[in-house]
Amino acid sequence: MSDVQTLSASLVDEVRSAADADTLEAIRVRALGKSGTITALLKTLGAMSPEERQEKGPAIQGLRAAVADAIAERKAALDQAALDARLASERLDMSLPVGAGAQGSVHPVSQVMDELAEIFADLGFAVATGPEIEDDWHNFTALNIPETHPARAMHDTFYFPDVDAEGRRMLLRTHTSPVQIRTMKDAEPPIRIIAPGRVYRSDSDATHTPMFHQIEGLVIDRGIHLGHLRWTLETFLKAFFERDDIVLRLRPSYFPFTEPSVEVDVGYSIEKGRRVIGGDPTGPNGGWMEVLGSGMVHPKVIAAAGLDPAEWQGFAFGTGVDRLAMLKYGMDDLRAFFDGDLRWLRHYGFRALDVPTLSGGVGA
Ligand code: DAH
């Protein structure tokens, strides 16, 4: 065997038994690097006579190719083995149950929104959404709150300096009611939707935060009347507070976007020293608590949204999600909802895997 063949055989052997990437790289440098053995052999080709070069050239080039191929092959094998090892060590079994040390919980506002979606889905309501950055036409004008209306001042609106392409003033929506307008404009009646979401008002104390959550409800169909409204709200409140002894009181009220307008009170009583929704409001320490604003959608609102009020009627309601959470789960300071305090969340948060269902109980 010539020297070149011996060198080739021993280098290829060495490459094949290289145990790791570093050893392999050292062999490569020693053979094919700038001052490597094969590189040195290749350099001798230049000084050879053409005949000698013709004789030895193919062997030396063959040696270079054989070693380079062996290195590439070994490198691929080592890379694959390293990947296999990593995949084996980093494997996560996604089917394992969440352990006792599970972190994270569902915020009460999210929990209540899930509960509301579940209850209303059962009644045939879809969930609708709208933008939090609104224009004053959707937020006010279309809801029968014209420029000069005192309700505009009462809403403590956050305005943007800009107007949109149609010259409408932009603002942070002060209520979820503009979703009524957007839904009526986009969908064909009959309509049954709820619209939960964030709303904003420049207001802050123990029961008001500049951002809070509301839920809006809207039904548009033919021949809808106050009886439908009452039944729907009663069914909803019984399911939400998970009691059958819930009594409602509808009080005449005023909202620009409904006619007639009613405020809905729910009876409370004292049980085990605690005020709870349900029971006898006329009993000792019992009473009424306002929970919802509602009414028959004003014909002007139906017309503003592009429907014919002679054909379509409906009812609407709106309330605060944070307030519903406070009433159901007994929290007393709204500001704590948005502090992000882990101790509060651990105390009031809900287990992520407890999905509210009507059959399993919508509460936690
Ligand atoms: N948008 C009202 C508010 O922010 C709440 C409300 C009252 C909504 C009556 C309604 C309704 O849909 O019919 O205070």
mmCIF file of C-alpha atoms and ligand atoms in Angstrom:
data_model
loop_
_atom_site.group_PDB
_atom_site.id
_atom_site.type_symbol
_atom_site.label_atom_id
_atom_site.label_comp_id
_atom_site.label_asym_id
_atom_site.label_seq_id
_atom_site.Cartn_x
_atom_site.Cartn_y
_atom_site.Cartn_z
ATOM 1 C CA MET A 1 0.000 0.000 0.000
ATOM 2 C CA SER A 2 1.298 3.469 -0.864
ATOM 3 C CA ASP A 3 1.809 6.102 1.829
ATOM 4 C CA VAL A 4 -1.231 7.953 0.587
ATOM 5 C CA GLN A 5 -3.438 4.889 0.944
ATOM 6 C CA THR A 6 -2.113 4.177 4.442
ATOM 7 C CA LEU A 7 -2.725 7.771 5.471
ATOM 8 C CA SER A 8 -6.222 7.640 3.986
ATOM 9 C CA ALA A 9 -7.154 4.436 5.775
ATOM 10 C CA SER A 10 -5.873 5.621 9.144
ATOM 11 C CA LEU A 11 -7.515 9.075 8.877
ATOM 12 C CA VAL A 12 -10.855 7.615 7.815
ATOM 13 C CA ASP A 13 -10.666 5.168 10.727
ATOM 14 C CA GLU A 14 -9.941 7.987 13.112
ATOM 15 C CA VAL A 15 -12.839 10.046 11.735
ATOM 16 C CA ARG A 16 -15.274 7.150 12.059
ATOM 17 C CA SER A 17 -14.384 6.586 15.676
ATOM 18 C CA ALA A 18 -14.418 10.287 16.672
ATOM 19 C CA ALA A 19 -16.590 10.348 19.770
ATOM 20 C CA ASP A 20 -17.709 13.956 19.618
ATOM 21 C CA ALA A 21 -17.760 17.127 17.545
ATOM 22 C CA ASP A 22 -14.586 18.546 19.143
ATOM 23 C CA THR A 23 -12.505 15.437 18.381
ATOM 24 C CA LEU A 24 -13.807 15.454 14.823
ATOM 25 C CA GLU A 25 -12.920 19.114 14.388
ATOM 26 C CA ALA A 26 -9.395 18.457 15.687
ATOM 27 C CA ILE A 27 -8.949 15.700 13.079
ATOM 28 C CA ARG A 28 -10.262 17.966 10.344
ATOM 29 C CA VAL A 29 -7.791 20.722 11.262
ATOM 30 C CA ARG A 30 -4.937 18.242 11.450
ATOM 31 C CA ALA A 31 -5.735 16.794 8.001
ATOM 32 C CA LEU A 32 -7.433 19.510 5.967
ATOM 33 C CA GLY A 33 -6.568 22.712 7.877
ATOM 34 C CA LYS A 34 -4.086 25.305 6.604
ATOM 35 C CA SER A 35 -1.088 23.324 7.806
ATOM 36 C CA GLY A 36 -2.789 19.929 7.719
ATOM 37 C CA THR A 37 -1.201 16.786 6.340
ATOM 38 C CA ILE A 38 -3.449 16.511 3.313
ATOM 39 C CA THR A 39 -3.136 20.223 2.598
ATOM 40 C CA ALA A 40 0.650 19.780 2.632
ATOM 41 C CA LEU A 41 0.368 16.885 0.185
ATOM 42 C CA LEU A 42 -1.849 18.955 -2.091
ATOM 43 C CA LYS A 43 0.779 21.698 -2.073
ATOM 44 C CA THR A 44 3.463 19.265 -3.367
ATOM 45 C CA LEU A 45 1.419 18.852 -6.565
ATOM 46 C CA GLY A 46 2.548 22.293 -7.754
ATOM 47 C CA ALA A 47 6.220 21.377 -7.736
ATOM 48 C CA MET A 48 5.754 18.067 -9.603
ATOM 49 C CA SER A 49 6.474 17.402 -13.225
ATOM 50 C CA PRO A 50 3.336 16.934 -15.331
ATOM 51 C CA GLU A 51 3.889 13.162 -15.515
ATOM 52 C CA GLU A 52 4.423 12.772 -11.809
ATOM 53 C CA ARG A 53 1.391 14.943 -11.152
ATOM 54 C CA GLN A 54 -0.707 12.788 -13.461
ATOM 55 C CA GLU A 55 0.349 9.734 -11.542
ATOM 56 C CA LYS A 56 0.078 11.012 -7.961
ATOM 57 C CA GLY A 57 -2.560 13.748 -8.372
ATOM 58 C CA PRO A 58 -5.665 11.494 -8.472
ATOM 59 C CA ALA A 59 -4.519 9.586 -5.361
ATOM 60 C CA ILE A 60 -3.942 12.761 -3.348
ATOM 61 C CA GLN A 61 -7.237 14.335 -4.545
ATOM 62 C CA GLY A 62 -8.945 11.018 -3.784
ATOM 63 C CA LEU A 63 -7.482 11.067 -0.295
ATOM 64 C CA ARG A 64 -8.796 14.601 0.292
ATOM 65 C CA ALA A 65 -12.269 13.653 -0.949
ATOM 66 C CA ALA A 66 -12.401 10.424 1.065
ATOM 67 C CA VAL A 67 -11.429 12.174 4.302
ATOM 68 C CA ALA A 68 -13.755 15.137 3.666
ATOM 69 C CA ASP A 69 -16.666 12.756 2.939
ATOM 70 C CA ALA A 70 -15.951 10.705 6.051
ATOM 71 C CA ILE A 71 -15.902 13.872 8.154
ATOM 72 C CA ALA A 72 -19.227 15.076 6.713
ATOM 73 C CA GLU A 73 -20.799 11.690 7.330
ATOM 74 C CA ARG A 74 -19.513 11.486 10.900
ATOM 75 C CA LYS A 75 -20.618 15.051 11.604
ATOM 76 C CA ALA A 76 -24.164 14.292 10.423
ATOM 77 C CA ALA A 77 -24.264 11.189 12.639
ATOM 78 C CA LEU A 78 -22.990 13.100 15.693
ATOM 79 C CA ASP A 79 -25.489 15.961 15.083
ATOM 80 C CA GLN A 80 -28.357 13.503 14.826
ATOM 81 C CA ALA A 81 -27.296 11.758 18.041
ATOM 82 C CA ALA A 82 -27.064 15.121 19.843
ATOM 83 C CA LEU A 83 -30.556 16.074 18.599
ATOM 84 C CA ASP A 84 -31.994 12.712 19.689
ATOM 85 C CA ALA A 85 -30.469 13.148 23.137
ATOM 86 C CA ARG A 86 -31.890 16.659 23.423
ATOM 87 C CA LEU A 87 -35.342 15.595 22.296
ATOM 88 C CA ALA A 88 -35.323 12.763 24.827
ATOM 89 C CA SER A 89 -34.211 14.999 27.690
ATOM 90 C CA GLU A 90 -36.513 17.929 26.849
ATOM 91 C CA ARG A 91 -39.649 15.906 26.346
ATOM 92 C CA LEU A 92 -42.799 17.282 28.018
ATOM 93 C CA ASP A 93 -45.756 15.004 28.490
ATOM 94 C CA MET A 94 -48.667 17.308 27.679
ATOM 95 C CA SER A 95 -51.163 14.683 28.783
ATOM 96 C CA LEU A 96 -49.957 14.738 32.384
ATOM 97 C CA PRO A 97 -52.516 16.222 34.800
ATOM 98 C CA VAL A 98 -51.618 19.659 36.194
ATOM 99 C CA GLY A 99 -49.873 19.027 39.491
ATOM 100 C CA ALA A 100 -50.525 20.405 42.910
ATOM 101 C CA GLY A 101 -47.939 23.101 42.328
ATOM 102 C CA ALA A 102 -49.906 24.550 39.406
ATOM 103 C CA GLN A 103 -49.474 28.310 39.072
ATOM 104 C CA GLY A 104 -51.897 30.816 37.615
ATOM 105 C CA SER A 105 -55.602 31.294 38.024
ATOM 106 C CA VAL A 106 -58.508 32.799 36.139
ATOM 107 C CA HIS A 107 -59.258 36.409 37.113
ATOM 108 C CA PRO A 108 -62.758 36.886 38.576
ATOM 109 C CA VAL A 109 -63.685 39.236 35.702
ATOM 110 C CA SER A 110 -62.765 36.585 33.126
ATOM 111 C CA GLN A 111 -64.579 33.956 35.164
ATOM 112 C CA VAL A 112 -67.764 36.026 35.299
ATOM 113 C CA MET A 113 -67.560 36.813 31.573
ATOM 114 C CA ASP A 114 -67.254 33.082 30.872
ATOM 115 C CA GLU A 115 -70.229 32.412 33.127
ATOM 116 C CA LEU A 116 -72.300 35.079 31.337
ATOM 117 C CA ALA A 117 -71.364 33.717 27.903
ATOM 118 C CA GLU A 118 -72.350 30.222 29.026
ATOM 119 C CA ILE A 119 -75.705 31.298 30.467
ATOM 120 C CA PHE A 120 -76.657 33.435 27.467
ATOM 121 C CA ALA A 121 -75.427 30.866 24.937
ATOM 122 C CA ASP A 122 -77.996 28.520 26.449
ATOM 123 C CA LEU A 123 -80.660 31.153 25.708
ATOM 124 C CA GLY A 124 -79.494 31.445 22.093
ATOM 125 C CA PHE A 125 -77.360 34.600 22.422
ATOM 126 C CA ALA A 126 -74.113 34.996 20.471
ATOM 127 C CA VAL A 127 -71.151 36.998 21.785
ATOM 128 C CA ALA A 128 -70.482 40.242 19.859
ATOM 129 C CA THR A 129 -67.564 42.651 20.212
ATOM 130 C CA GLY A 130 -66.731 46.187 19.161
ATOM 131 C CA PRO A 131 -63.724 48.498 19.299
ATOM 132 C CA GLU A 132 -62.630 50.120 22.555
ATOM 133 C CA ILE A 133 -61.509 53.166 20.568
ATOM 134 C CA GLU A 134 -64.856 54.410 19.287
ATOM 135 C CA ASP A 135 -66.213 57.472 17.557
ATOM 136 C CA ASP A 136 -68.782 59.749 19.117
ATOM 137 C CA TRP A 137 -71.443 58.765 16.566
ATOM 138 C CA HIS A 138 -71.502 55.090 17.682
ATOM 139 C CA ASN A 139 -70.907 55.890 21.355
ATOM 140 C CA PHE A 140 -73.461 58.721 21.622
ATOM 141 C CA THR A 141 -75.303 60.109 18.587
ATOM 142 C CA ALA A 142 -76.679 56.837 17.193
ATOM 143 C CA LEU A 143 -77.780 55.938 20.737
ATOM 144 C CA ASN A 144 -79.994 59.021 20.788
ATOM 145 C CA ILE A 145 -77.539 61.057 22.843
ATOM 146 C CA PRO A 146 -77.092 64.215 20.716
ATOM 147 C CA GLU A 147 -74.244 66.697 21.134
ATOM 148 C CA THR A 148 -76.113 68.871 23.619
ATOM 149 C CA HIS A 149 -77.451 65.994 25.707
ATOM 150 C CA PRO A 150 -76.477 66.153 29.412
ATOM 151 C CA ALA A 151 -75.696 62.389 29.337
ATOM 152 C CA ARG A 152 -72.560 63.184 27.332
ATOM 153 C CA ALA A 153 -71.216 65.243 30.194
ATOM 154 C CA MET A 154 -72.272 62.581 32.705
ATOM 155 C CA HIS A 155 -70.133 59.943 31.017
ATOM 156 C CA ASP A 156 -66.774 61.605 31.898
ATOM 157 C CA THR A 157 -65.455 60.688 28.493
ATOM 158 C CA PHE A 158 -61.790 60.301 27.566
ATOM 159 C CA TYR A 159 -61.520 62.019 24.174
ATOM 160 C CA PHE A 160 -58.675 61.743 21.668
ATOM 161 C CA PRO A 161 -57.391 64.904 20.017
ATOM 162 C CA ASP A 162 -58.096 63.447 16.542
ATOM 163 C CA VAL A 163 -61.220 63.066 14.444
ATOM 164 C CA ASP A 164 -61.741 60.197 11.986
ATOM 165 C CA ALA A 165 -62.098 60.440 8.169
ATOM 166 C CA GLU A 166 -65.767 61.372 8.565
ATOM 167 C CA GLY A 167 -64.983 64.131 11.052
ATOM 168 C CA ARG A 168 -66.205 62.121 14.058
ATOM 169 C CA ARG A 169 -64.499 62.697 17.393
ATOM 170 C CA MET A 170 -62.607 59.657 18.626
ATOM 171 C CA LEU A 171 -62.917 58.508 22.236
ATOM 172 C CA LEU A 172 -62.546 55.525 24.539
ATOM 173 C CA ARG A 173 -65.999 53.972 24.612
ATOM 174 C CA THR A 174 -67.827 54.866 27.811
ATOM 175 C CA HIS A 175 -70.160 51.868 27.639
ATOM 176 C CA THR A 176 -70.724 48.683 25.618
ATOM 177 C CA SER A 177 -73.933 50.116 24.088
ATOM 178 C CA PRO A 178 -72.200 51.144 20.796
ATOM 179 C CA VAL A 179 -71.917 47.396 20.070
ATOM 180 C CA GLN A 180 -75.740 47.459 19.737
ATOM 181 C CA ILE A 181 -75.385 49.888 16.835
ATOM 182 C CA ARG A 182 -72.528 47.991 15.183
ATOM 183 C CA THR A 183 -74.410 44.697 15.457
ATOM 184 C CA MET A 184 -77.658 46.062 14.032
ATOM 185 C CA LYS A 185 -75.745 47.634 11.136
ATOM 186 C CA ASP A 186 -73.873 44.414 10.349
ATOM 187 C CA ALA A 187 -76.359 41.617 11.026
ATOM 188 C CA GLU A 188 -79.804 40.772 9.727
ATOM 189 C CA PRO A 189 -82.472 40.517 12.424
ATOM 190 C CA PRO A 190 -83.509 38.523 14.366
ATOM 191 C CA ILE A 191 -80.593 39.453 16.626
ATOM 192 C CA ARG A 192 -79.705 38.021 20.008
ATOM 193 C CA ILE A 193 -76.312 39.074 21.315
ATOM 194 C CA ILE A 194 -74.403 39.877 24.433
ATOM 195 C CA ALA A 195 -71.358 42.139 24.252
ATOM 196 C CA PRO A 196 -68.946 41.933 27.165
ATOM 197 C CA GLY A 197 -65.909 44.200 27.218
ATOM 198 C CA ARG A 198 -63.808 47.004 28.627
ATOM 199 C CA VAL A 199 -65.168 50.528 28.973
ATOM 200 C CA TYR A 200 -63.544 53.751 30.182
ATOM 201 C CA ARG A 201 -64.557 56.760 32.220
ATOM 202 C CA SER A 202 -62.542 59.426 33.934
ATOM 203 C CA ASP A 203 -63.575 58.419 37.427
ATOM 204 C CA SER A 204 -61.763 56.766 40.334
ATOM 205 C CA ASP A 205 -62.662 55.721 43.890
ATOM 206 C CA ALA A 206 -63.428 52.493 45.802
ATOM 207 C CA THR A 207 -66.288 51.602 43.482
ATOM 208 C CA HIS A 208 -65.082 53.288 40.253
ATOM 209 C CA THR A 209 -61.955 52.655 38.198
ATOM 210 C CA PRO A 210 -61.094 54.513 34.955
ATOM 211 C CA MET A 211 -61.325 51.182 33.114
ATOM 212 C CA PHE A 212 -64.019 48.698 34.035
ATOM 213 C CA HIS A 213 -66.125 46.019 32.363
ATOM 214 C CA GLN A 214 -69.673 45.991 31.135
ATOM 215 C CA ILE A 215 -71.917 43.535 29.425
ATOM 216 C CA GLU A 216 -74.556 44.611 26.981
ATOM 217 C CA GLY A 217 -77.492 42.551 25.792
ATOM 218 C CA LEU A 218 -79.580 43.137 22.687
ATOM 219 C CA VAL A 219 -82.580 41.332 21.224
ATOM 220 C CA ILE A 220 -84.152 42.532 17.972
ATOM 221 C CA ASP A 221 -87.065 40.665 16.433
ATOM 222 C CA ARG A 222 -90.732 41.129 15.563
ATOM 223 C CA GLY A 223 -93.235 41.609 18.369
ATOM 224 C CA ILE A 224 -90.738 41.838 21.224
ATOM 225 C CA HIS A 225 -92.151 43.359 24.434
ATOM 226 C CA LEU A 226 -91.269 44.034 28.064
ATOM 227 C CA GLY A 227 -92.424 40.550 29.097
ATOM 228 C CA HIS A 228 -89.596 39.031 27.049
ATOM 229 C CA LEU A 229 -87.150 41.370 28.749
ATOM 230 C CA ARG A 230 -88.357 40.482 32.210
ATOM 231 C CA TRP A 231 -88.284 36.722 31.596
ATOM 232 C CA THR A 232 -84.809 36.873 30.068
ATOM 233 C CA LEU A 233 -83.318 38.884 32.933
ATOM 234 C CA GLU A 234 -84.989 36.739 35.568
ATOM 235 C CA THR A 235 -83.745 33.538 33.927
ATOM 236 C CA PHE A 236 -80.264 35.018 33.622
ATOM 237 C CA LEU A 237 -80.067 36.250 37.241
ATOM 238 C CA LYS A 238 -81.293 32.916 38.637
ATOM 239 C CA ALA A 239 -78.684 31.037 36.629
ATOM 240 C CA PHE A 240 -75.924 33.517 37.499
ATOM 241 C CA PHE A 241 -76.536 33.625 41.261
ATOM 242 C CA GLU A 242 -77.439 29.930 41.201
ATOM 243 C CA ARG A 243 -80.630 30.333 43.216
ATOM 244 C CA ASP A 244 -84.298 30.015 42.355
ATOM 245 C CA ASP A 245 -85.531 32.411 45.024
ATOM 246 C CA ILE A 246 -84.429 35.521 43.162
ATOM 247 C CA VAL A 247 -87.022 38.245 42.876
ATOM 248 C CA LEU A 248 -86.858 41.130 40.453
ATOM 249 C CA ARG A 249 -88.319 44.602 40.677
ATOM 250 C CA LEU A 250 -88.556 46.697 37.539
ATOM 251 C CA ARG A 251 -88.511 50.444 38.236
ATOM 252 C CA PRO A 252 -89.324 53.071 35.612
ATOM 253 C CA SER A 253 -86.194 54.947 34.696
ATOM 254 C CA TYR A 254 -84.625 56.931 31.901
ATOM 255 C CA PHE A 255 -81.978 56.067 29.341
ATOM 256 C CA PRO A 256 -81.791 57.984 26.059
ATOM 257 C CA PHE A 257 -81.534 54.758 24.010
ATOM 258 C CA THR A 258 -84.561 52.943 25.472
ATOM 259 C CA GLU A 259 -88.254 53.794 25.734
ATOM 260 C CA PRO A 260 -89.642 52.793 28.136
ATOM 261 C CA SER A 261 -86.560 52.401 30.319
ATOM 262 C CA VAL A 262 -86.426 50.276 33.423
ATOM 263 C CA GLU A 263 -83.931 49.767 36.177
ATOM 264 C CA VAL A 264 -83.846 46.232 37.484
ATOM 265 C CA ASP A 265 -83.462 45.655 41.202
ATOM 266 C CA VAL A 266 -82.839 42.262 42.699
ATOM 267 C CA GLY A 267 -83.857 41.222 46.199
ATOM 268 C CA TYR A 268 -81.227 40.483 48.818
ATOM 269 C CA SER A 269 -81.352 39.079 52.316
ATOM 270 C CA ILE A 270 -78.999 38.388 55.180
ATOM 271 C CA GLU A 271 -77.831 34.806 55.553
ATOM 272 C CA LYS A 272 -75.335 33.796 58.235
ATOM 273 C CA GLY A 273 -74.513 37.444 58.806
ATOM 274 C CA ARG A 274 -73.730 38.006 55.156
ATOM 275 C CA ARG A 275 -75.704 39.932 52.581
ATOM 276 C CA VAL A 276 -76.580 37.605 49.706
ATOM 277 C CA ILE A 277 -78.563 37.994 46.489
ATOM 278 C CA GLY A 278 -81.803 36.034 46.796
ATOM 279 C CA GLY A 279 -84.182 35.299 49.634
ATOM 280 C CA ASP A 280 -86.909 37.605 50.893
ATOM 281 C CA PRO A 281 -86.208 41.321 50.315
ATOM 282 C CA THR A 282 -89.068 42.258 52.631
ATOM 283 C CA GLY A 283 -87.682 40.215 55.523
ATOM 284 C CA PRO A 284 -85.526 41.590 58.364
ATOM 285 C CA ASN A 285 -82.497 43.441 56.915
ATOM 286 C CA GLY A 286 -83.570 42.423 53.430
ATOM 287 C CA GLY A 287 -83.815 44.933 50.605
ATOM 288 C CA TRP A 288 -83.385 45.730 46.947
ATOM 289 C CA MET A 289 -80.219 46.278 45.010
ATOM 290 C CA GLU A 290 -79.988 47.786 41.556
ATOM 291 C CA VAL A 291 -78.245 45.410 39.142
ATOM 292 C CA LEU A 292 -79.153 46.330 35.569
ATOM 293 C CA GLY A 293 -80.239 49.112 33.263
ATOM 294 C CA SER A 294 -82.588 48.091 30.489
ATOM 295 C CA GLY A 295 -85.551 48.916 28.343
ATOM 296 C CA MET A 296 -87.177 48.649 24.944
ATOM 297 C CA VAL A 297 -84.776 49.831 22.259
ATOM 298 C CA HIS A 298 -85.769 53.369 21.216
ATOM 299 C CA PRO A 299 -87.202 53.520 17.659
ATOM 300 C CA LYS A 300 -84.684 56.295 16.876
ATOM 301 C CA VAL A 301 -81.815 53.928 17.755
ATOM 302 C CA ILE A 302 -83.219 51.179 15.536
ATOM 303 C CA ALA A 303 -83.570 53.692 12.691
ATOM 304 C CA ALA A 304 -80.055 55.120 13.258
ATOM 305 C CA ALA A 305 -78.688 51.597 12.834
ATOM 306 C CA GLY A 306 -80.486 51.288 9.487
ATOM 307 C CA LEU A 307 -83.472 49.101 10.438
ATOM 308 C CA ASP A 308 -87.160 49.931 10.126
ATOM 309 C CA PRO A 309 -88.598 50.455 13.630
ATOM 310 C CA ALA A 310 -92.093 49.746 12.317
ATOM 311 C CA GLU A 311 -90.984 46.199 11.569
ATOM 312 C CA TRP A 312 -88.343 45.511 14.232
ATOM 313 C CA GLN A 313 -88.533 45.949 17.995
ATOM 314 C CA GLY A 314 -86.339 44.804 20.766
ATOM 315 C CA PHE A 315 -84.974 45.152 24.249
ATOM 316 C CA ALA A 316 -81.537 45.944 25.564
ATOM 317 C CA PHE A 317 -79.796 45.788 28.897
ATOM 318 C CA GLY A 318 -76.448 46.678 30.337
ATOM 319 C CA THR A 319 -74.594 46.207 33.569
ATOM 320 C CA GLY A 320 -71.135 46.163 35.148
ATOM 321 C CA VAL A 321 -69.291 42.853 35.043
ATOM 322 C CA ASP A 322 -66.972 43.837 37.903
ATOM 323 C CA ARG A 323 -69.990 44.685 40.034
ATOM 324 C CA LEU A 324 -71.622 41.329 39.237
ATOM 325 C CA ALA A 325 -68.373 39.615 40.283
ATOM 326 C CA MET A 326 -68.280 41.601 43.534
ATOM 327 C CA LEU A 327 -71.902 40.725 44.334
ATOM 328 C CA LYS A 328 -71.509 37.030 43.566
ATOM 329 C CA TYR A 329 -68.086 36.391 45.067
ATOM 330 C CA GLY A 330 -68.136 38.920 47.913
ATOM 331 C CA MET A 331 -65.309 41.333 47.101
ATOM 332 C CA ASP A 332 -65.633 44.868 48.389
ATOM 333 C CA ASP A 333 -62.973 47.027 46.725
ATOM 334 C CA LEU A 334 -63.086 47.375 42.960
ATOM 335 C CA ARG A 335 -59.554 48.801 42.770
ATOM 336 C CA ALA A 336 -58.100 45.466 43.911
ATOM 337 C CA PHE A 337 -59.419 43.939 40.667
ATOM 338 C CA PHE A 338 -56.758 45.785 38.704
ATOM 339 C CA ASP A 339 -53.823 45.855 41.134
ATOM 340 C CA GLY A 340 -52.386 42.566 39.865
ATOM 341 C CA ASP A 341 -51.665 41.582 43.480
ATOM 342 C CA LEU A 342 -50.821 37.858 43.442
ATOM 343 C CA ARG A 343 -52.160 37.340 46.959
ATOM 344 C CA TRP A 344 -55.561 38.725 45.896
ATOM 345 C CA LEU A 345 -55.539 36.603 42.744
ATOM 346 C CA ARG A 346 -54.635 33.463 44.696
ATOM 347 C CA HIS A 347 -57.467 34.192 47.089
ATOM 348 C CA TYR A 348 -60.177 35.128 44.589
ATOM 349 C CA GLY A 349 -58.872 33.550 41.359
ATOM 350 C CA PHE A 350 -60.462 30.504 39.832
ATOM 351 C CA ARG A 351 -58.864 27.223 38.849
ATOM 352 C CA ALA A 352 -58.001 27.388 35.176
ATOM 353 C CA LEU A 353 -59.546 23.998 34.470
ATOM 354 C CA ASP A 354 -62.903 24.784 36.102
ATOM 355 C CA VAL A 355 -64.795 25.812 32.991
ATOM 356 C CA PRO A 356 -68.266 27.120 33.824
ATOM 357 C CA THR A 357 -71.072 24.952 32.444
ATOM 358 C CA LEU A 358 -74.759 25.064 33.162
ATOM 359 C CA SER A 359 -74.868 21.371 33.991
ATOM 360 C CA GLY A 360 -71.793 21.438 36.211
ATOM 361 C CA GLY A 361 -72.683 24.758 37.813
ATOM 362 C CA VAL A 362 -71.596 28.100 36.406
ATOM 363 C CA GLY A 363 -70.035 29.175 39.680
ATOM 364 C CA ALA A 364 -66.730 28.018 41.046
HETATM 365 N N1 DAH B 1 -75.116 52.006 28.715
HETATM 366 C C1 DAH B 1 -75.631 52.197 30.058
HETATM 367 C C2 DAH B 1 -74.505 52.674 30.957
HETATM 368 O O1 DAH B 1 -73.420 52.682 30.577
HETATM 369 C C3 DAH B 1 -76.182 50.916 30.602
HETATM 370 C C4 DAH B 1 -77.412 50.492 29.889
HETATM 371 C C5 DAH B 1 -78.662 50.913 30.329
HETATM 372 C C6 DAH B 1 -77.366 49.709 28.760
HETATM 373 C C7 DAH B 1 -79.808 50.553 29.692
HETATM 374 C C8 DAH B 1 -78.520 49.326 28.097
HETATM 375 C C9 DAH B 1 -79.750 49.760 28.581
HETATM 376 O O2 DAH B 1 -78.493 48.563 27.019
HETATM 377 O O3 DAH B 1 -80.874 49.394 27.932
HETATM 378 O O4 DAH B 1 -74.712 53.036 32.058
#
